[in-house]
GROMACS .gro file of C-alpha atoms in nm:
model
  309
    1MET     CA    1  11.460   7.544  10.249
    2ARG     CA    2  11.724   7.777  10.389
    3TYR     CA    3  11.748   7.863  10.761
    4VAL     CA    4  11.860   8.181  10.935
    5PHE     CA    5  11.896   8.209  11.313
    6ILE     CA    6  11.905   8.562  11.454
    7ILE     CA    7  12.023   8.584  11.813
    8ASN     CA    8  11.971   8.891  12.031
    9PRO     CA    9  12.264   8.861  12.274
   10LYS     CA   10  12.087   9.092  12.522
   11ALA     CA   11  11.790   8.854  12.557
   12GLY     CA   12  11.806   8.533  12.757
   13SER     CA   13  12.090   8.397  12.967
   14GLU     CA   14  12.446   8.373  12.834
   15ASN     CA   15  12.442   8.006  12.928
   16TYR     CA   16  12.135   7.939  12.711
   17LEU     CA   17  12.260   8.138  12.413
   18GLY     CA   18  12.595   7.961  12.431
   19LYS     CA   19  12.427   7.621  12.425
   20ILE     CA   20  12.188   7.704  12.144
   21LYS     CA   21  12.471   7.764  11.896
   22ASP     CA   22  12.598   7.412  11.965
   23ILE     CA   23  12.245   7.272  11.930
   24ILE     CA   24  12.201   7.442  11.591
   25GLU     CA   25  12.537   7.323  11.460
   26ASN     CA   26  12.481   6.965  11.579
   27TYR     CA   27  12.133   6.958  11.423
   28PHE     CA   28  12.263   7.053  11.080
   29LYS     CA   29  12.542   6.798  11.097
   30GLU     CA   30  12.264   6.538  11.089
   31ASN     CA   31  12.017   6.733  10.870
   32GLU     CA   32  12.182   6.880  10.565
   33ALA     CA   33  12.058   7.225  10.476
   34GLU     CA   34  12.199   7.573  10.425
   35TYR     CA   35  12.196   7.777  10.746
   36LYS     CA   36  12.358   8.071  10.917
   37ILE     CA   37  12.371   8.216  11.268
   38VAL     CA   38  12.381   8.594  11.312
   39GLU     CA   39  12.399   8.800  11.630
   40THR     CA   40  12.231   9.140  11.634
   41GLU     CA   41  12.453   9.441  11.699
   42TYR     CA   42  12.208   9.731  11.716
   43LYS     CA   43  11.840   9.811  11.745
   44GLY     CA   44  11.670   9.730  11.417
   45HIS     CA   45  11.946   9.491  11.309
   46ALA     CA   46  11.714   9.187  11.315
   47GLU     CA   47  11.478   9.373  11.079
   48ASP     CA   48  11.765   9.456  10.843
   49ILE     CA   49  11.890   9.096  10.843
   50THR     CA   50  11.541   8.959  10.783
   51ARG     CA   51  11.469   9.198  10.497
   52ASN     CA   52  11.802   9.118  10.329
   53GLU     CA   53  11.749   8.743  10.363
   54THR     CA   54  11.393   8.748  10.233
   55ASP     CA   55  11.488   8.971   9.940
   56ILE     CA   56  11.708   8.688   9.805
   57GLY     CA   57  11.381   8.531   9.696
   58ASP     CA   58  11.422   8.164   9.786
   59GLU     CA   59  11.224   7.976  10.054
   60VAL     CA   60  11.368   8.078  10.389
   61ARG     CA   61  11.285   8.018  10.754
   62ILE     CA   62  11.404   8.288  10.989
   63TYR     CA   63  11.406   8.223  11.362
   64GLY     CA   64  11.469   8.484  11.626
   65PHE     CA   65  11.602   8.428  11.976
   66GLY     CA   66  11.464   8.715  12.183
   67GLY     CA   67  11.141   8.871  12.304
   68ASP     CA   68  10.851   9.056  12.148
   69GLY     CA   69  11.083   9.331  12.026
   70THR     CA   70  11.291   9.082  11.828
   71LEU     CA   71  10.973   8.924  11.689
   72LEU     CA   72  10.846   9.266  11.578
   73GLU     CA   73  11.169   9.326  11.387
   74LEU     CA   74  11.138   8.989  11.212
   75ALA     CA   75  10.777   9.063  11.123
   76ARG     CA   76  10.864   9.402  10.977
   77GLY     CA   77  11.148   9.255  10.775
   78ALA     CA   78  10.938   8.972  10.632
   79ALA     CA   79  10.595   9.136  10.606
   80ASN     CA   80  10.407   9.033  10.291
   81LYS     CA   81  10.693   8.813  10.170
   82ALA     CA   82  10.540   8.484  10.053
   83ASN     CA   83  10.879   8.310  10.045
   84ALA     CA   84  10.951   8.370  10.414
   85GLU     CA   85  10.843   8.211  10.740
   86ILE     CA   86  10.935   8.352  11.081
   87GLY     CA   87  10.955   8.184  11.419
   88ILE     CA   88  11.057   8.286  11.768
   89PHE     CA   89  11.235   8.123  12.059
   90PRO     CA   90  11.082   8.339  12.336
   91VAL     CA   91  11.381   8.415  12.558
   92GLY     CA   92  11.295   8.782  12.613
   93SER     CA   93  11.140   8.956  12.911
   94GLY     CA   94  10.775   8.965  12.798
   95ASN     CA   95  10.712   8.700  12.529
   96ASP     CA   96  10.347   8.800  12.498
   97TYR     CA   97  10.268   8.709  12.138
   98VAL     CA   98  10.336   8.336  12.177
   99LYS     CA   99  10.077   8.324  12.459
  100CYS     CA  100   9.812   8.335  12.186
  101TYR     CA  101   9.916   7.983  12.087
  102GLY     CA  102   9.996   7.821  12.420
  103ASP     CA  103  10.267   7.799  12.680
  104ARG     CA  104  10.604   7.962  12.623
  105GLU     CA  105  10.780   7.630  12.683
  106ALA     CA  106  10.612   7.484  12.375
  107PHE     CA  107  10.824   7.723  12.167
  108MET     CA  108  11.154   7.640  12.338
  109SER     CA  109  11.210   7.296  12.186
  110PHE     CA  110  11.456   7.323  11.899
  111GLU     CA  111  11.350   6.992  11.746
  112ASN     CA  112  10.982   7.089  11.753
  113GLN     CA  113  11.055   7.428  11.600
  114MET     CA  114  11.243   7.267  11.313
  115ASN     CA  115  10.950   7.032  11.250
  116GLY     CA  116  10.680   7.296  11.289
  117GLU     CA  117  10.434   7.425  11.030
  118SER     CA  118  10.362   7.788  10.950
  119ILE     CA  119  10.024   7.958  10.938
  120TYR     CA  120   9.930   8.293  10.792
  121VAL     CA  121   9.859   8.550  11.064
  122ASP     CA  122   9.738   8.909  11.052
  123GLY     CA  123   9.918   9.221  11.164
  124VAL     CA  124   9.840   9.590  11.213
  125ASN     CA  125   9.915   9.865  10.961
  126THR     CA  126  10.014  10.193  11.127
  127GLU     CA  127  10.165  10.522  11.023
  128ASN     CA  128  10.486  10.405  11.198
  129GLY     CA  129  10.512  10.079  11.003
  130VAL     CA  130  10.351   9.742  11.061
  131ALA     CA  131  10.305   9.573  11.397
  132LEU     CA  132  10.221   9.211  11.472
  133ASN     CA  133  10.041   9.209  11.805
  134ILE     CA  134   9.884   9.514  11.975
  135CYS     CA  135   9.886   9.889  11.914
  136SER     CA  136   9.731  10.161  12.127
  137MET     CA  137   9.716  10.526  12.227
  138GLY     CA  138   9.685  10.652  12.585
  139LEU     CA  139   9.770  10.526  12.932
  140ASP     CA  140   9.889  10.177  12.838
  141ALA     CA  141  10.113  10.324  12.567
  142LYS     CA  142  10.251  10.571  12.820
  143VAL     CA  143  10.326  10.276  13.050
  144ALA     CA  144  10.523  10.107  12.771
  145TYR     CA  145  10.703  10.436  12.702
  146ASN     CA  146  10.813  10.473  13.065
  147MET     CA  147  10.883  10.103  13.118
  148VAL     CA  148  11.243  10.139  13.003
  149ASN     CA  149  11.319  10.335  13.321
  150PHE     CA  150  11.252  10.020  13.525
  151LYS     CA  151  11.351   9.744  13.284
  152ASN     CA  152  11.724   9.781  13.342
  153LEU     CA  153  11.706   9.785  13.721
  154PRO     CA  154  11.861   9.482  13.898
  155PHE     CA  155  11.619   9.195  13.969
  156VAL     CA  156  11.334   9.362  13.778
  157SER     CA  157  11.169   9.132  13.523
  158GLY     CA  158  10.972   9.253  13.220
  159PRO     CA  159  10.629   9.202  13.381
  160LEU     CA  160  10.743   9.370  13.704
  161ALA     CA  161  10.886   9.663  13.507
  162TYR     CA  162  10.547   9.705  13.339
  163ASP     CA  163  10.363   9.699  13.673
  164LEU     CA  164  10.606   9.955  13.821
  165SER     CA  165  10.552  10.178  13.520
  166VAL     CA  166  10.174  10.147  13.568
  167ALA     CA  167  10.212  10.269  13.926
  168LYS     CA  168  10.423  10.564  13.816
  169CYS     CA  169  10.185  10.664  13.535
  170LEU     CA  170   9.886  10.656  13.769
  171MET     CA  171  10.050  10.934  13.969
  172GLY     CA  172  10.047  11.165  13.667
  173LYS     CA  173   9.782  11.301  13.430
  174ILE     CA  174   9.530  11.034  13.337
  175GLY     CA  175   9.300  11.040  13.035
  176GLU     CA  176   9.321  11.161  12.677
  177ASP     CA  177   9.053  11.359  12.493
  178LEU     CA  178   9.000  11.153  12.179
  179LYS     CA  179   8.784  11.142  11.869
  180ILE     CA  180   8.762  10.786  11.741
  181THR     CA  181   8.620  10.632  11.424
  182VAL     CA  182   8.602  10.254  11.395
  183LYS     CA  183   8.521  10.093  11.061
  184THR     CA  184   8.331   9.766  11.095
  185VAL     CA  185   8.157   9.532  10.853
  186ASN     CA  186   7.831   9.700  10.956
  187GLY     CA  187   7.950  10.057  10.899
  188ASP     CA  188   8.138  10.331  11.084
  189ILE     CA  189   8.112  10.391  11.458
  190ASN     CA  190   8.206  10.740  11.581
  191MET     CA  191   8.294  10.811  11.945
  192GLU     CA  192   8.431  11.103  12.142
  193GLY     CA  193   8.533  11.153  12.504
  194THR     CA  194   8.807  11.123  12.763
  195TYR     CA  195   8.962  10.778  12.744
  196LEU     CA  196   9.222  10.591  12.945
  197PHE     CA  197   9.332  10.439  12.616
  198ALA     CA  198   9.225  10.311  12.275
  199LEU     CA  199   9.364   9.976  12.162
  200ALA     CA  200   9.371   9.782  11.834
  201ALA     CA  201   9.476   9.418  11.861
  202SER     CA  202   9.550   9.121  11.642
  203GLY     CA  203   9.693   8.928  11.939
  204MET     CA  204   9.562   8.887  12.292
  205TYR     CA  205   9.841   8.974  12.537
  206TYR     CA  206  10.084   9.258  12.596
  207GLY     CA  207  10.274   9.427  12.879
  208GLY     CA  208  10.411   9.102  13.019
  209GLY     CA  209  10.078   8.924  13.060
  210TYR     CA  210   9.796   9.181  13.036
  211LYS     CA  211   9.515   9.006  12.846
  212GLY     CA  212   9.391   9.320  12.680
  213ALA     CA  213   9.205   9.158  12.389
  214PRO     CA  214   9.079   8.822  12.519
  215TYR     CA  215   8.863   8.753  12.211
  216ALA     CA  216   9.133   8.831  11.956
  217VAL     CA  217   9.203   8.577  11.682
  218THR     CA  218   9.534   8.626  11.505
  219ASN     CA  219   9.406   8.528  11.160
  220ASP     CA  220   9.039   8.632  11.144
  221GLY     CA  221   9.097   8.940  10.927
  222LEU     CA  222   8.971   9.175  11.199
  223LEU     CA  223   9.112   9.387  11.478
  224ASP     CA  224   8.977   9.371  11.831
  225ILE     CA  225   8.908   9.731  11.932
  226VAL     CA  226   8.917   9.800  12.307
  227LEU     CA  227   8.826  10.145  12.439
  228ILE     CA  228   8.811  10.236  12.807
  229LYS     CA  229   8.672  10.573  12.912
  230LYS     CA  230   8.825  10.748  13.208
  231PRO     CA  231   8.652  10.633  13.530
  232PRO     CA  232   8.668  10.798  13.874
  233LEU     CA  233   9.024  10.766  14.010
  234TYR     CA  234   8.922  10.542  14.298
  235LYS     CA  235   8.798  10.280  14.050
  236ILE     CA  236   9.119  10.255  13.849
  237PRO     CA  237   9.321  10.008  14.066
  238LYS     CA  238   9.042   9.747  14.061
  239LEU     CA  239   8.973   9.818  13.694
  240ILE     CA  240   9.338   9.748  13.608
  241GLY     CA  241   9.326   9.415  13.789
  242ILE     CA  242   9.014   9.311  13.598
  243TYR     CA  243   9.168   9.425  13.270
  244LYS     CA  244   9.493   9.238  13.330
  245SER     CA  245   9.306   8.911  13.385
  246GLY     CA  246   9.114   8.953  13.058
  247LYS     CA  247   8.775   8.946  13.229
  248HIS     CA  248   8.675   9.301  13.137
  249PRO     CA  249   8.432   9.217  12.852
  250GLU     CA  250   8.193   9.041  13.093
  251ASN     CA  251   8.262   9.235  13.413
  252GLU     CA  252   7.986   9.462  13.547
  253TYR     CA  253   8.236   9.686  13.734
  254ILE     CA  254   8.393   9.802  13.409
  255LYS     CA  255   8.091   9.773  13.179
  256GLU     CA  256   7.990  10.141  13.165
  257TYR     CA  257   8.343  10.248  13.065
  258LEU     CA  258   8.424   9.973  12.813
  259THR     CA  259   8.368   9.943  12.439
  260TYR     CA  260   8.483   9.615  12.284
  261ILE     CA  261   8.411   9.562  11.914
  262LYS     CA  262   8.554   9.392  11.607
  263GLY     CA  263   8.655   9.612  11.318
  264TYR     CA  264   8.909   9.649  11.042
  265GLU     CA  265   9.025  10.007  11.104
  266MET     CA  266   9.042  10.260  11.387
  267GLU     CA  267   9.135  10.623  11.337
  268ILE     CA  268   9.220  10.833  11.644
  269GLU     CA  269   9.251  11.208  11.682
  270SER     CA  270   9.387  11.342  12.012
  271GLN     CA  271   9.345  11.702  12.129
  272LYS     CA  272   9.700  11.697  12.268
  273PRO     CA  273  10.007  11.488  12.181
  274ALA     CA  274   9.970  11.140  12.330
  275VAL     CA  275  10.191  10.833  12.344
  276CYS     CA  276  10.125  10.557  12.090
  277ASN     CA  277  10.244  10.200  12.132
  278TYR     CA  278  10.338   9.966  11.847
  279ASP     CA  279  10.424   9.626  11.999
  280GLY     CA  280  10.632   9.804  12.261
  281GLU     CA  281  10.782  10.064  12.027
  282CYS     CA  282  10.653  10.412  12.115
  283ASP     CA  283  10.601  10.751  11.953
  284ILE     CA  284  10.412  11.067  12.045
  285LYS     CA  285  10.131  11.160  11.806
  286THR     CA  286   9.808  11.358  11.778
  287ASN     CA  287   9.667  11.137  11.499
  288GLU     CA  288   9.704  10.769  11.423
  289LYS     CA  289   9.528  10.508  11.213
  290PHE     CA  290   9.541  10.135  11.286
  291SER     CA  291   9.412   9.898  11.018
  292ILE     CA  292   9.416   9.522  10.966
  293ALA     CA  293   9.705   9.377  10.767
  294LYS     CA  294   9.538   9.052  10.663
  295ASN     CA  295   9.766   8.749  10.620
  296MET     CA  296  10.069   8.970  10.675
  297ILE     CA  297  10.316   8.701  10.774
  298ARG     CA  298  10.375   8.325  10.789
  299PHE     CA  299  10.435   8.240  11.154
  300ILE     CA  300  10.587   7.906  11.255
  301LEU     CA  301  10.403   7.696  11.512
  302PRO     CA  302  10.630   7.428  11.661
  303LYS     CA  303  10.533   7.063  11.622
  304GLY     CA  304  10.266   6.981  11.879
  305VAL     CA  305  10.128   7.336  11.884
  306SER     CA  306   9.795   7.387  11.708
  307TYR     CA  307   9.582   7.697  11.682
  308ASN     CA  308   9.210   7.650  11.725
  309PRO     CA  309   9.074   7.978  11.866
   0.00000   0.00000   0.00000
């Protein structure tokens, strides 16, 4: 087994990243194996490194030190490569994907990561490439799109930046006129109307802790489809609070606006250009199709972390 450690120098504290290089080097003094440490230099660099390393063809474990953006790049670089496993030390601002498997701290132990086992997990096929966690069109995607304006402000964390972006977006136009087709094991479901957003999820969390798809299972071969129709404006603040907590599937307040189903594909047509979100990456589209990418990647669970959804 060969090991590659990809460090995003913009994620995490300088003190931590400085220490981790020493930890890696000391570990491999006692455990002989081929390894390398690479720092990313530009957006997309982690994806390029991962693709190059997996294309060699031998068994390789690739660990990223960063947030959900770094993990997305690793997933794109290693998607559908049977020889590769990817893992993440969640030192970014959001770290949402690892919440599907437990506490963030469980992923921070170097020793446990080295002794972890990988499982196959699903992803999401999109017209903008694969994603690992959650994709959407509408208000929540617009929030992710505008989040960058707050993320670099002093003393503003990732979750706070998301909440500030929510507040800003609520002051603008709300609702997208969408035609939606969801393919399920029982046939197609067609819907049309004005929606806050339409979401397709393999994972549960996004936006720094919003539990958008509380019933999602990362390896069940299905997407959790969450659709919320536009409610009266006065209901939106409470609705957002319910949604963030992940209690929306059972909540009476949101029931008449919510559709939550399992499917393997969702196609969306928007009357006007709308923002789409792909694990935090954004684009503006009028049409998009999200479909399940079954067993897309081998994801490393640290020793002591089990997945029993």
